[in-house]
Short mmCIF file of C-alpha atoms and ligand atoms in Angstrom, two decimals:
data_model
loop_
_atom_site.label_atom_id
_atom_site.label_comp_id
_atom_site.label_asym_id
_atom_site.label_seq_id
_atom_site.Cartn_x
_atom_site.Cartn_y
_atom_site.Cartn_z
CA MET K 11 -0.41 -16.00 46.39
CA ILE K 12 -2.28 -13.07 44.88
CA GLY K 13 -4.62 -12.71 47.86
CA ASP K 14 -1.70 -12.35 50.27
CA TYR K 15 -0.60 -8.83 49.40
CA THR K 16 -1.78 -6.09 51.75
CA PRO K 17 -3.43 -2.99 50.24
CA ASP K 18 -0.18 -1.07 50.85
CA GLU K 19 1.87 -3.75 49.13
CA LEU K 20 -0.54 -3.82 46.21
CA ALA K 21 -0.23 -0.04 45.85
CA LEU K 22 3.56 -0.31 45.99
CA ILE K 23 3.62 -3.04 43.35
CA ARG K 24 1.32 -1.07 41.07
CA ARG K 25 3.42 2.06 41.40
CA ALA K 26 6.51 0.05 40.48
CA ILE K 27 5.02 -1.42 37.29
CA ALA K 28 2.80 1.40 36.02
CA PRO K 29 3.72 3.49 34.17
CA ALA K 30 6.33 1.05 32.93
CA PRO K 31 9.76 1.96 34.38
CA PRO K 32 12.80 2.41 32.12
CA LYS K 33 15.00 -0.60 31.46
CA PRO K 34 16.76 -1.82 34.61
CA PRO K 35 20.43 -0.90 35.00
CA GLU K 36 22.95 -3.66 34.23
CA GLU K 37 23.79 -4.37 37.89
CA VAL K 38 20.11 -4.85 38.72
CA ILE K 39 19.77 -7.34 35.87
CA GLU K 40 22.81 -9.20 37.19
CA ALA K 41 21.30 -9.32 40.69
CA MET K 42 18.11 -10.85 39.30
CA ARG K 43 19.92 -13.99 38.14
CA PRO K 44 19.21 -16.94 40.46
CA ALA K 45 22.92 -17.82 40.14
CA PRO K 46 25.76 -16.33 38.13
CA GLY K 47 25.40 -17.21 34.45
CA MET K 48 21.75 -18.32 34.87
CA PRO K 49 19.08 -16.49 32.86
CA VAL K 50 17.02 -13.72 34.49
CA PRO K 51 13.50 -15.08 35.16
CA SER K 52 11.46 -13.39 32.43
CA HIS K 53 8.54 -12.53 34.75
CA MET K 54 10.62 -10.30 37.04
CA PRO K 55 12.12 -7.35 35.09
CA PRO K 56 8.83 -5.35 35.15
CA PHE K 57 9.12 -5.32 38.97
CA TRP K 58 12.77 -4.27 39.12
CA LYS K 59 12.06 -1.01 40.95
CA LEU K 60 11.00 -3.06 43.98
CA SER K 61 14.37 -4.79 44.17
CA ASP K 62 15.70 -1.49 45.38
CA LEU K 63 12.93 -0.43 47.74
CA ALA K 64 11.33 -3.60 48.96
CA MET K 65 13.52 -6.65 48.51
CA PRO K 66 11.38 -9.04 50.65
CA LEU K 67 8.32 -8.15 48.57
CA PHE K 68 10.33 -8.57 45.37
CA LEU K 69 11.34 -12.07 46.48
CA ARG K 70 7.76 -13.02 47.34
CA LEU K 71 6.68 -11.86 43.90
CA SER K 72 9.34 -13.90 42.20
CA ALA K 73 7.92 -17.07 43.77
CA ASP K 74 4.23 -16.24 43.20
CA PRO K 75 2.73 -18.70 40.67
CA ALA K 76 0.42 -16.05 39.16
CA VAL K 77 3.38 -13.70 38.67
CA LYS K 78 5.43 -16.54 37.19
CA ALA K 79 2.65 -17.19 34.69
CA ILE K 80 1.56 -13.68 33.69
CA SER K 81 4.08 -11.31 35.29
CA ARG K 82 2.89 -7.68 35.70
CA TYR K 83 -0.51 -8.43 34.14
CA ALA K 84 -1.55 -10.14 37.40
CA PHE K 85 -1.85 -6.71 39.04
CA PHE K 86 -4.02 -4.93 36.49
CA PRO K 87 -7.50 -4.40 37.95
CA GLN K 88 -9.35 -6.59 35.44
CA VAL K 89 -7.03 -9.52 36.07
CA TYR K 90 -6.39 -9.01 39.77
CA GLN K 91 -10.10 -8.98 40.61
CA ARG K 92 -10.63 -12.24 38.76
CA LEU K 93 -7.67 -13.87 40.49
CA LEU K 94 -9.01 -12.75 43.88
CA ALA K 95 -12.37 -14.24 42.98
CA GLY K 96 -10.65 -17.57 42.42
CA GLN K 97 -10.83 -17.65 38.61
CA SER K 98 -8.08 -19.52 36.84
CA LEU K 99 -5.20 -17.75 35.10
CA PRO K 100 -5.80 -16.38 31.60
CA GLN K 101 -3.77 -17.47 28.60
CA LEU K 102 -1.30 -14.73 27.70
CA GLU K 103 0.03 -13.94 24.23
CA PHE K 104 1.85 -10.96 22.82
CA SER K 105 1.41 -8.87 19.73
CA GLY K 106 2.34 -5.40 18.47
CA ARG K 107 5.37 -3.61 17.15
CA ALA K 108 5.14 0.16 17.26
CA ARG K 109 4.09 0.50 20.89
CA GLY K 110 6.00 -2.40 22.38
CA MET K 111 4.32 -5.20 24.28
CA VAL K 112 0.64 -5.65 23.61
CA GLY K 113 -0.63 -8.36 25.96
CA ILE K 114 -3.71 -10.35 24.99
CA LEU K 115 -5.24 -12.19 27.94
CA ARG K 116 -7.80 -14.87 27.20
CA TYR K 117 -10.31 -16.30 29.65
CA ASP K 118 -12.89 -18.92 28.70
CA ASP K 119 -15.63 -16.30 28.52
CA LEU K 120 -13.79 -13.12 27.50
CA ALA K 121 -10.52 -11.68 26.29
CA ILE K 122 -8.89 -8.37 27.14
CA VAL K 123 -5.96 -6.42 25.79
CA ILE K 124 -3.43 -4.51 27.90
CA LYS K 125 -1.09 -2.16 26.04
CA PRO K 126 1.21 0.75 26.86
CA LEU K 127 -0.12 4.18 25.97
CA GLN K 128 1.51 5.58 22.88
CA SER K 129 0.58 9.22 23.38
CA SER K 130 -0.54 11.30 26.32
CA ARG K 131 -4.10 11.73 25.01
CA GLU K 132 -4.59 8.17 23.76
CA GLY K 133 -6.52 7.20 26.89
CA GLN K 134 -9.08 9.95 26.40
CA ILE K 135 -9.39 9.29 22.67
CA ALA K 136 -9.75 5.52 23.15
CA ARG K 137 -12.40 6.07 25.82
CA THR K 138 -14.45 8.31 23.53
CA ALA K 139 -14.00 5.91 20.61
CA GLY K 140 -15.15 3.04 22.84
CA GLU K 141 -18.25 4.96 23.95
CA LEU K 142 -19.07 5.66 20.30
CA THR K 143 -18.70 1.89 19.64
CA VAL K 144 -16.07 2.73 17.04
CA GLY K 145 -13.18 1.33 19.06
CA PRO K 146 -12.89 -1.39 21.72
CA GLY K 147 -14.66 -0.65 25.02
CA GLN K 148 -12.21 0.69 27.58
CA LEU K 149 -11.87 -0.89 31.01
CA GLU K 150 -10.28 0.17 34.28
CA SER K 151 -6.50 0.17 33.88
CA LEU K 152 -3.26 1.35 35.51
CA PRO K 153 -1.36 4.57 34.67
CA GLY K 154 0.47 4.45 31.36
CA TYR K 155 -1.59 1.55 29.98
CA LEU K 156 -4.89 0.90 28.26
CA THR K 157 -6.95 -2.09 29.25
CA GLU K 158 -9.59 -2.77 26.62
CA GLU K 159 -11.97 -5.36 25.31
CA PHE K 160 -10.54 -7.71 22.74
CA SER K 161 -12.41 -7.04 19.49
CA PRO K 162 -13.36 -10.29 17.77
CA GLY K 163 -13.27 -10.60 14.01
CA THR K 164 -10.87 -10.76 11.10
CA PHE K 165 -8.76 -7.93 9.77
CA PHE K 166 -10.36 -6.50 6.63
CA THR K 167 -7.50 -7.59 4.39
CA GLU K 168 -7.76 -11.17 5.67
CA LEU K 169 -11.48 -11.66 5.08
CA PRO K 170 -12.18 -14.85 3.13
CA GLN K 171 -13.34 -14.35 -0.47
CA GLU K 172 -16.63 -16.22 0.09
CA LEU K 173 -17.74 -13.52 2.53
CA LEU K 174 -17.08 -10.70 0.07
CA THR K 175 -20.45 -10.29 -1.61
CA ASP K 176 -21.32 -6.80 -2.84
CA ASP K 177 -23.87 -6.46 -0.06
CA PHE K 178 -21.41 -7.43 2.62
CA LEU K 179 -18.78 -5.04 1.25
CA ALA K 180 -21.26 -2.18 0.99
CA GLY K 181 -22.25 -2.87 4.60
CA VAL K 182 -18.64 -2.71 5.76
CA GLY K 183 -18.09 0.49 3.76
CA SER K 184 -21.16 2.00 5.34
CA THR K 185 -20.10 1.00 8.85
CA VAL K 186 -16.61 2.43 8.38
CA GLY K 187 -18.10 5.64 6.93
CA THR K 188 -20.34 5.94 9.98
CA MET K 189 -17.46 5.21 12.35
CA LEU K 190 -15.17 7.84 10.85
CA ARG K 191 -17.98 10.38 10.81
CA ARG K 192 -18.68 9.75 14.49
CA LEU K 193 -15.03 10.17 15.37
CA HIS K 194 -14.83 13.37 13.36
CA GLN K 195 -17.93 14.76 15.01
CA ALA K 196 -16.22 14.10 18.34
CA ASP K 197 -13.18 16.08 17.12
CA ILE K 198 -11.06 12.95 16.74
CA TYR K 199 -8.82 12.58 13.72
CA TYR K 200 -7.89 8.88 13.43
CA ASN K 201 -4.69 9.49 11.45
CA ASP K 202 -3.84 5.85 10.77
CA VAL K 203 -4.36 3.00 8.36
CA THR K 204 -7.96 1.86 8.27
CA PHE K 205 -8.49 -0.73 5.51
CA SER K 206 -4.89 -1.62 4.63
CA ASP K 207 -1.29 -0.42 4.56
CA PRO K 208 1.09 -1.28 1.69
CA ARG K 209 1.92 -4.60 3.39
CA GLY K 210 -1.72 -5.57 3.78
CA ARG K 211 -1.92 -4.75 7.49
CA SER K 212 -5.20 -3.32 8.68
CA HIS K 213 -6.67 -1.79 11.85
CA LEU K 214 -10.22 -2.72 10.93
CA LEU K 215 -11.64 -5.86 12.53
CA VAL K 216 -14.72 -7.22 10.82
CA GLU K 217 -17.07 -9.90 12.13
CA GLU K 218 -19.05 -12.28 9.95
CA ASN K 219 -22.26 -10.43 10.78
CA GLY K 220 -20.65 -7.27 9.37
CA SER K 221 -19.98 -5.43 12.62
CA CYS K 222 -16.66 -3.60 12.74
CA ARG K 223 -14.23 -1.99 15.18
CA LEU K 224 -11.20 0.15 14.58
CA ILE K 225 -8.31 -0.58 16.92
CA ASP K 226 -5.19 1.43 17.84
CA PHE K 227 -5.66 5.14 18.56
CA GLY K 228 -1.95 5.50 19.35
CA ILE K 229 -1.32 8.29 16.83
CA SER K 230 -4.83 9.72 16.66
CA MET K 231 -5.38 13.37 17.49
CA MET K 232 -8.04 15.05 19.60
CA LEU K 233 -8.54 18.38 17.86
CA ASP K 234 -10.51 20.11 20.61
CA ARG K 235 -7.58 22.46 21.34
CA HIS K 236 -6.81 23.27 17.71
CA PRO K 237 -5.15 25.65 16.72
CA ASP K 238 -3.11 25.06 19.91
CA LEU K 239 -1.24 21.81 19.38
CA ASP K 240 1.69 20.54 21.39
CA LEU K 241 4.75 19.05 19.73
CA GLU K 242 3.66 15.50 20.49
CA GLU K 243 0.47 16.09 18.54
CA VAL K 244 2.33 17.71 15.67
CA HIS K 245 4.66 14.72 15.66
CA ASN K 246 1.70 12.35 15.51
CA PHE K 247 0.38 14.26 12.52
CA VAL K 248 3.60 14.40 10.54
CA ARG K 249 4.66 10.81 11.16
CA THR K 250 2.02 9.62 8.74
CA LEU K 251 3.34 11.92 6.00
CA PRO K 252 5.66 10.08 3.59
CA MET K 253 7.96 13.14 3.44
CA TYR K 254 8.55 12.94 7.19
CA ARG K 255 10.28 9.58 6.93
CA VAL K 256 12.64 11.08 4.35
CA PHE K 257 13.24 14.10 6.57
CA ARG K 258 13.95 11.96 9.66
CA GLY K 259 16.54 10.03 7.69
CA MET K 260 18.33 13.28 6.83
CA ALA K 261 17.83 15.31 10.02
CA GLU K 262 21.10 16.32 11.65
CA ASP K 263 20.03 16.05 15.29
CA GLN K 264 17.06 16.30 17.63
CA ALA K 265 17.18 20.12 17.56
CA HIS K 266 16.73 19.99 13.78
CA VAL K 267 13.67 17.74 14.20
CA ASP K 268 12.25 20.02 16.91
CA ARG K 269 12.64 23.09 14.66
CA PHE K 270 10.85 21.25 11.88
CA LEU K 271 8.01 20.30 14.26
CA ALA K 272 7.72 23.87 15.56
CA GLU K 273 7.40 25.16 12.00
CA TYR K 274 4.91 22.46 11.16
CA ALA K 275 2.89 23.41 14.25
CA GLU K 276 2.31 26.83 12.68
CA LYS K 277 1.26 25.25 9.43
CA LEU K 278 -1.24 23.00 11.25
CA ALA K 279 -2.59 25.92 13.27
CA ALA K 280 -3.34 27.71 10.00
CA THR K 281 -5.02 24.60 8.54
CA SER K 282 -8.71 24.19 9.32
CA LYS K 283 -9.87 21.24 11.39
CA SER K 284 -11.95 19.94 8.54
CA GLU K 285 -8.94 19.98 6.27
CA ILE K 286 -6.90 18.01 8.83
CA ILE K 287 -9.72 15.55 9.34
CA SER K 288 -10.22 15.08 5.62
CA ARG K 289 -6.92 13.25 5.52
CA ASP K 290 -8.72 10.27 7.12
CA LEU K 291 -10.84 10.10 3.97
CA THR K 292 -7.74 10.12 1.79
CA PHE K 293 -6.20 7.36 3.94
CA ALA K 294 -9.39 5.33 3.67
CA GLN K 295 -9.40 5.64 -0.12
CA GLN K 296 -5.70 4.81 -0.41
CA GLY K 297 -6.08 1.90 2.01
CA LEU K 298 -9.01 0.53 0.07
CA ASN K 299 -6.98 0.66 -3.14
CA MET K 300 -4.13 -1.18 -1.41
CA ALA K 301 -6.52 -3.79 -0.04
CA ALA K 302 -7.92 -4.28 -3.53
CA ARG K 303 -4.51 -5.38 -4.80
CA ARG K 304 -4.83 -8.43 -2.58
CA MET K 305 -8.56 -8.91 -2.50
CA GLY K 306 -9.53 -7.98 -6.07
CA GLU K 307 -10.40 -4.68 -7.71
CA ARG K 308 -14.11 -5.47 -7.55
CA ILE K 309 -14.18 -4.72 -3.81
CA ILE K 310 -13.60 -1.01 -4.40
CA ALA K 311 -16.94 0.11 -5.83
CA PRO K 312 -19.29 -1.41 -3.21
CA VAL K 313 -17.14 -0.35 -0.23
CA GLN K 314 -16.74 3.14 -1.62
CA GLU K 315 -20.44 3.50 -2.29
CA GLY K 316 -21.44 2.37 1.20
CA PHE K 317 -18.78 4.55 2.76
CA THR K 318 -19.66 7.76 0.92
CA GLN K 319 -23.36 7.37 1.53
CA ALA K 320 -22.93 6.80 5.26
CA TYR K 321 -20.28 9.46 5.76
CA THR K 322 -22.28 12.18 4.07
CA ALA K 323 -25.63 11.08 5.49
CA LEU K 324 -24.46 11.94 9.00
CA GLY K 325 -23.94 15.48 7.73
N1 ATP W 417 -8.66 -4.37 21.19
C1 ATP W 417 -8.11 -5.28 20.41
N2 ATP W 417 -8.83 -6.31 19.95
C2 ATP W 417 -8.28 -7.28 19.18
N3 ATP W 417 -7.00 -7.30 18.81
C3 ATP W 417 -6.20 -6.31 19.25
C4 ATP W 417 -6.70 -5.24 20.05
N4 ATP W 417 -5.70 -4.38 20.32
C5 ATP W 417 -4.61 -4.90 19.73
N5 ATP W 417 -4.90 -6.07 19.08
C6 ATP W 417 -3.96 -6.92 18.33
O1 ATP W 417 -2.63 -6.55 18.68
C7 ATP W 417 -1.97 -5.98 17.54
C8 ATP W 417 -1.15 -4.78 17.95
O2 ATP W 417 -1.97 -3.77 18.53
P1 ATP W 417 -1.76 -2.23 18.20
O3 ATP W 417 -2.05 -1.97 16.76
O4 ATP W 417 -2.52 -1.46 19.19
O5 ATP W 417 -0.19 -2.03 18.51
P2 ATP W 417 0.97 -1.62 17.50
O6 ATP W 417 2.22 -1.61 18.29
O7 ATP W 417 0.55 -0.43 16.72
O8 ATP W 417 1.05 -2.89 16.56
P3 ATP W 417 1.16 -2.99 14.98
O9 ATP W 417 2.46 -2.33 14.63
O10 ATP W 417 1.12 -4.48 14.79
O11 ATP W 417 -0.04 -2.24 14.46
C9 ATP W 417 -3.08 -5.67 16.54
O12 ATP W 417 -2.61 -5.72 15.23
C10 ATP W 417 -4.10 -6.74 16.84
O13 ATP W 417 -3.74 -7.95 16.21
MG1 MG W 418 -1.05 -0.55 15.29
#
């Protein structure tokens, strides 16, 4: 039972699961099978570090109904506190590709998202974006993970035609313009798809009343230290350049990639912040054009108008 772990045991469990450990070695996987040839219980691999240090605790976990149902998520503060308070288990579903497992946990009255950090400054960026009401509000989490509010709404590219009046579209454009401006004023370069990528995937959730949130700050950059950028930040910048994909395909080895990044770091240091940030505007325009292929060319003008007005109005 969740309430049965002592504070020391809880701390031990949390240290074992967060940040997420590397994949367990083969012999540990074998030892997790209830009997030879039987499958490994899927709720247990996240706790594998304990099988080494604290076998009795590991065995208690494997029989805990909450752990059986939602595995490591039971020990994240937002979930753990609710379980202790006697609330029933949330429904758990998974999403996400680039960053690995994105867990969506649904209660009757709220939903939260728990996802691994994708960069070392994502936590700080997501927190600022949440405070600016541009991104999902951030909640207490464990090291190596974000815990955030689930943003309701429909991805921009999936909005039903009947909602797409000129007024509605201009409103969305204006909201996105305001959101990007606020990020930029906070020295955050979003650096990702807003309206749509070539496959129609979006990071912009829109509600019927027109309110919007951007999700996923995994490759965003905080430019407060510019022109000093570390290689991770340079990598985040270049990975959204089409030429980088070509280069990665041809690169001889990691050293070759690192040399390229070091050279690119110099280029970025010599580029002004406003020039870096302006790429978000290019992405927004390109994304809008891609969205229009699915949604109809007539969406472009009203969104663009709303966007430009709002972005420039915030000066
Ligand atoms: N805060 C949130 N509110 C609502 N949905 C979310 C939230 N965070 C993530 N999701 C959902 O989970 C999916 C994956 O999240 P995210 O974009 O952060 O990870 P990813 O690995 O980059 O995934 P993808 O490659 O699908 O973009 C999103 O496309 C969205 O459907
Ligand atoms: Mg994403």
